[in-house]
């Protein structure tokens, strides 16, 4: 397994994690700690200088395992289940730009589908919104497949979304989408809230486990709460999971301490 740290390429309401306003400063710090990659939260890929980003990542020998899309919902309210067709179209169009950014890298980061699913709206039936979501994801999965890009559906806890809170829900949605390039992003913070058993739910992902987010029970760095990371990483090893684990954590007590402590706890377990 390889270890990454999530940072945002732009300021965001979702607990922006960045050490330095300058991306290169973040890359240098993570590379120096020994991380293998940086997962990027990207609100608007079209506004990024992809060539510059690639140059910096290559300089520090860092890979990009995944691109987050949730800021497009948090900051701009773009969602696959929005009642307004124009907003739904913009959500799909935005993720299309994440696919284009992913296609610039080798290996290609996967595109995360989390909060951009949206939330149930009082004027729209669940069945209707669900149909829109599946339709959006089938379209994007097809377009991603043509460019070698994979997607990861992230179960997210009930306080943030009511579309797909657990692995069982993600597996059902993935079956409906019916595409090989769609899997699961398992986030230990959400799983701690929603899953009856961390180990059983991890195993239930099977070969659909495409990516993992690590955060402790309080969303601080691993080791700061009561999530059993030794067991989780042992389960992943037993499953022969060879992908990435990315720390997606609050910058507490400060981001440098959080990244350093994560590395100390997780690196011996991967
Ligand atoms: C995104 O990966 C995530 O875990 C969400 O909680 C973002 O709010
Ligand atoms: Mn997450």
Coordinates of C-alpha atoms and ligand atoms in Angstrom, one line a residue:
X1 CA 0.0 0.0 0.0
X2 CA 1.1 3.6 -0.6
X3 CA 0.5 6.5 1.6
X4 CA -0.9 9.9 0.5
X5 CA -2.1 13.1 2.2
X6 CA -5.1 15.0 1.1
X7 CA -4.7 18.7 0.3
X8 CA -6.9 21.2 -1.4
X9 CA -5.7 23.2 -4.4
X10 CA -7.9 26.2 -3.5
X11 CA -9.2 27.6 -0.2
X12 CA -12.4 25.8 0.8
X13 CA -15.0 25.8 3.5
X14 CA -14.3 22.0 3.9
X15 CA -11.4 22.4 6.4
X16 CA -8.8 23.4 3.8
X17 CA -5.7 21.3 4.4
X18 CA -2.6 23.0 3.1
X19 CA 0.7 23.7 4.8
X20 CA 1.6 26.5 2.6
X21 CA -0.2 28.9 0.2
X22 CA 2.3 27.7 -2.4
X23 CA 1.6 24.2 -3.7
X24 CA 5.3 23.5 -4.0
X25 CA 5.8 24.1 -0.3
X26 CA 3.2 21.4 0.5
X27 CA 4.8 19.0 -1.9
X28 CA 8.3 19.6 -0.5
X29 CA 7.0 19.0 3.1
X30 CA 5.1 15.8 2.3
X31 CA 8.0 14.4 0.2
X32 CA 10.4 15.2 3.0
X33 CA 8.2 13.3 5.5
X34 CA 8.3 10.3 3.2
X35 CA 4.8 10.3 1.7
X36 CA 4.3 8.6 -1.7
X37 CA 1.6 11.0 -3.0
X38 CA -0.8 13.9 -2.6
X39 CA -4.5 13.5 -3.1
X40 CA -6.0 16.7 -4.5
X41 CA -9.3 18.3 -3.6
X42 CA -10.0 20.3 -6.7
X43 CA -13.1 22.5 -7.0
X44 CA -12.5 23.7 -10.6
X45 CA -9.9 21.7 -12.6
X46 CA -10.1 24.2 -15.5
X47 CA -8.6 26.9 -13.3
X48 CA -5.5 24.8 -12.4
X49 CA -2.2 25.0 -14.3
X50 CA -1.9 21.2 -14.9
X51 CA 1.5 21.4 -16.5
X52 CA 2.9 23.3 -13.4
X53 CA 1.2 20.9 -11.1
X54 CA 2.8 17.9 -12.9
X55 CA 6.2 19.6 -12.9
X56 CA 6.1 20.1 -9.1
X57 CA 4.8 16.6 -8.4
X58 CA 7.5 15.0 -10.7
X59 CA 10.2 17.1 -8.9
X60 CA 9.3 15.7 -5.6
X61 CA 8.5 12.2 -7.0
X62 CA 4.9 12.3 -5.7
X63 CA 2.0 10.6 -7.4
X64 CA -1.7 11.7 -7.3
X65 CA -3.9 8.8 -6.4
X66 CA -7.2 10.6 -6.5
X67 CA -9.0 13.8 -7.2
X68 CA -11.8 15.0 -4.9
X69 CA -14.8 16.7 -6.4
X70 CA -16.9 17.6 -3.3
X71 CA -15.9 21.2 -3.2
X72 CA -18.1 21.8 -6.3
X73 CA -21.0 20.9 -4.1
X74 CA -19.8 22.6 -0.9
X75 CA -18.8 25.9 -2.6
X76 CA -21.1 26.0 -5.6
X77 CA -24.0 23.6 -4.8
X78 CA -23.5 21.5 -7.9
X79 CA -25.2 18.1 -7.5
X80 CA -26.4 15.2 -9.6
X81 CA -29.7 15.2 -7.7
X82 CA -30.5 19.0 -7.8
X83 CA -34.1 19.8 -8.8
X84 CA -32.8 22.2 -11.5
X85 CA -31.7 20.5 -14.7
X86 CA -29.2 23.2 -15.4
X87 CA -27.5 22.6 -12.1
X88 CA -27.4 18.8 -12.6
X89 CA -25.9 19.4 -16.1
X90 CA -23.2 21.7 -14.5
X91 CA -22.4 19.0 -12.0
X92 CA -21.8 16.4 -14.7
X93 CA -19.9 19.0 -16.8
X94 CA -17.7 19.8 -13.8
X95 CA -16.8 16.1 -13.2
X96 CA -16.0 15.8 -16.9
X97 CA -13.3 18.4 -16.2
X98 CA -12.0 16.2 -13.3
X99 CA -11.8 13.3 -15.8
X100 CA -9.8 15.5 -18.2
X101 CA -7.4 16.5 -15.4
X102 CA -7.1 12.8 -14.3
X103 CA -6.3 11.8 -17.9
X104 CA -3.2 14.2 -17.8
X105 CA -1.4 12.0 -15.3
X106 CA 0.2 8.6 -15.5
X107 CA -0.8 6.6 -13.5
X108 CA -4.2 8.3 -13.6
X109 CA -5.8 9.4 -10.4
X110 CA -9.3 8.1 -9.8
X111 CA -12.1 10.6 -9.5
X112 CA -14.0 10.6 -6.2
X113 CA -17.8 10.8 -6.2
X114 CA -18.9 11.9 -2.8
X115 CA -20.8 15.0 -1.8
X116 CA -21.5 15.9 -5.4
X117 CA -24.3 13.3 -5.2
X118 CA -26.2 16.0 -3.4
X119 CA -29.0 15.8 -0.8
X120 CA -32.7 14.9 -1.0
X121 CA -34.7 17.9 -1.9
X122 CA -38.3 18.2 -0.5
X123 CA -39.9 18.8 -3.9
X124 CA -38.3 15.8 -5.6
X125 CA -39.1 12.1 -5.0
X126 CA -36.2 9.8 -3.9
X127 CA -36.9 7.7 -7.0
X128 CA -36.6 10.6 -9.4
X129 CA -33.4 11.9 -7.8
X130 CA -31.9 8.4 -7.7
X131 CA -32.6 8.0 -11.4
X132 CA -30.9 11.3 -12.1
X133 CA -27.9 10.2 -10.1
X134 CA -27.6 6.8 -11.8
X135 CA -27.9 8.4 -15.2
X136 CA -25.2 11.0 -14.4
X137 CA -22.9 8.3 -13.1
X138 CA -23.5 6.0 -16.1
X139 CA -22.6 8.9 -18.5
X140 CA -19.5 9.8 -16.6
X141 CA -18.4 6.2 -16.2
X142 CA -18.7 5.7 -19.9
X143 CA -16.7 8.8 -20.7
X144 CA -14.1 8.0 -18.0
X145 CA -13.7 4.5 -19.4
X146 CA -12.9 5.9 -22.8
X147 CA -9.9 7.8 -21.2
X148 CA -8.8 5.1 -18.7
X149 CA -10.2 6.9 -15.7
X150 CA -11.8 5.2 -12.7
X151 CA -14.3 6.5 -10.2
X152 CA -14.7 5.8 -6.5
X153 CA -18.1 6.2 -4.8
X154 CA -17.5 7.3 -1.2
X155 CA -20.1 6.3 1.4
X156 CA -20.5 9.4 3.6
X157 CA -22.1 9.7 7.0
X158 CA -25.7 10.7 7.5
X159 CA -24.9 14.2 8.8
X160 CA -23.4 15.2 5.4
X161 CA -25.6 13.4 2.9
X162 CA -28.5 11.1 2.6
X163 CA -27.3 9.5 -0.6
X164 CA -25.2 6.4 0.1
X165 CA -24.1 6.3 3.7
X166 CA -22.5 2.8 3.8
X167 CA -20.8 0.1 1.8
X168 CA -24.0 -1.8 1.2
X169 CA -25.6 1.3 -0.4
X170 CA -22.5 1.9 -2.5
X171 CA -22.4 -1.7 -3.7
X172 CA -26.1 -1.4 -4.8
X173 CA -25.5 1.8 -6.6
X174 CA -22.4 0.4 -8.3
X175 CA -24.5 -2.6 -9.5
X176 CA -27.0 -0.2 -11.0
X177 CA -24.4 1.8 -12.8
X178 CA -23.1 -1.4 -14.2
X179 CA -19.5 -0.3 -15.1
X180 CA -16.2 -2.0 -14.3
X181 CA -14.4 1.4 -13.7
X182 CA -16.6 2.3 -10.7
X183 CA -15.6 1.2 -7.2
X184 CA -15.7 2.2 -3.6
X185 CA -13.7 4.8 -1.6
X186 CA -13.8 3.6 2.1
X187 CA -13.4 6.4 4.6
X188 CA -12.7 5.2 8.1
X189 CA -14.3 8.3 9.7
X190 CA -17.6 7.7 7.9
X191 CA -17.4 4.0 8.5
X192 CA -16.9 4.5 12.2
X193 CA -20.3 6.3 12.3
X194 CA -22.3 4.1 9.9
X195 CA -20.9 0.5 9.7
X196 CA -21.8 -2.1 12.3
X197 CA -18.4 -3.7 11.7
X198 CA -15.4 -2.0 10.2
X199 CA -13.7 -5.3 9.3
X200 CA -16.8 -6.9 7.8
X201 CA -17.7 -3.8 5.8
X202 CA -14.1 -3.5 4.4
X203 CA -14.2 -7.2 3.4
X204 CA -17.6 -6.6 1.8
X205 CA -16.0 -4.2 -0.7
X206 CA -13.9 -7.0 -2.1
X207 CA -12.4 -6.2 -5.4
X208 CA -14.5 -3.0 -5.6
X209 CA -12.3 -1.4 -3.0
X210 CA -10.5 1.2 -5.1
X211 CA -9.3 3.7 -2.5
X212 CA -9.2 4.4 1.3
X213 CA -9.4 7.6 3.4
X214 CA -7.9 7.4 6.8
X215 CA -9.0 9.6 9.7
X216 CA -9.5 8.8 13.4
X217 CA -12.9 8.7 15.1
X218 CA -12.6 12.4 15.9
X219 CA -11.3 13.1 12.3
X220 CA -7.9 14.0 13.7
X221 CA -4.7 12.2 12.6
X222 CA -4.6 8.4 13.1
X223 CA -3.7 7.7 16.7
X224 CA -5.6 10.7 18.1
X225 CA -8.9 8.9 18.6
X226 CA -10.1 5.3 19.1
X227 CA -10.2 3.8 15.6
X228 CA -8.3 0.5 15.5
X229 CA -5.8 1.3 12.7
X230 CA -3.6 -1.8 13.3
X231 CA -6.7 -4.0 12.7
X232 CA -7.8 -2.0 9.7
X233 CA -4.5 -2.1 7.9
X234 CA -4.1 -5.8 8.8
X235 CA -7.5 -6.4 7.2
X236 CA -6.4 -4.5 4.1
X237 CA -3.2 -6.5 3.9
X238 CA -5.2 -9.8 4.2
X239 CA -7.5 -8.6 1.5
X240 CA -4.4 -8.1 -0.7
X241 CA -5.4 -4.5 -1.1
X242 CA -2.5 -2.9 -3.1
X243 CA -3.9 0.6 -3.5
X244 CA -3.6 3.8 -1.6
X245 CA -4.5 5.0 1.8
X246 CA -4.9 8.8 2.0
X247 CA -5.0 10.7 5.2
X248 CA -8.0 13.1 5.0
X249 CA -7.9 14.7 8.4
X250 CA -8.5 18.0 10.3
X251 CA -5.4 20.2 10.4
X252 CA -5.2 19.8 14.2
X253 CA -3.4 20.7 16.4
X254 CA -1.7 22.0 13.2
X255 CA -1.2 20.5 9.8
X256 CA 2.5 19.7 10.1
X257 CA 1.9 17.8 13.4
X258 CA -1.1 16.0 11.8
X259 CA 0.9 14.9 8.7
X260 CA 3.9 13.9 10.8
X261 CA 1.9 11.9 13.3
X262 CA -0.1 10.2 10.5
X263 CA 3.1 9.1 8.9
X264 CA 4.6 7.7 12.2
X265 CA 1.4 5.7 12.9
X266 CA 0.5 4.4 9.4
X267 CA 3.8 3.9 7.6
X268 CA 4.8 0.8 9.6
X269 CA 1.4 -0.7 8.9
X270 CA 1.1 -0.4 5.1
Ligands
LIG1 C1 -14.7 13.6 1.4 O1 -13.8 12.7 1.1 C2 -15.3 13.4 2.7 O2 -15.0 12.4 3.4 C3 -16.5 14.2 3.2 O3 -16.7 14.1 4.5 C4 -16.3 15.6 2.8 O4 -17.1 16.4 3.5
LIG2 MN1 -13.4 11.1 2.7

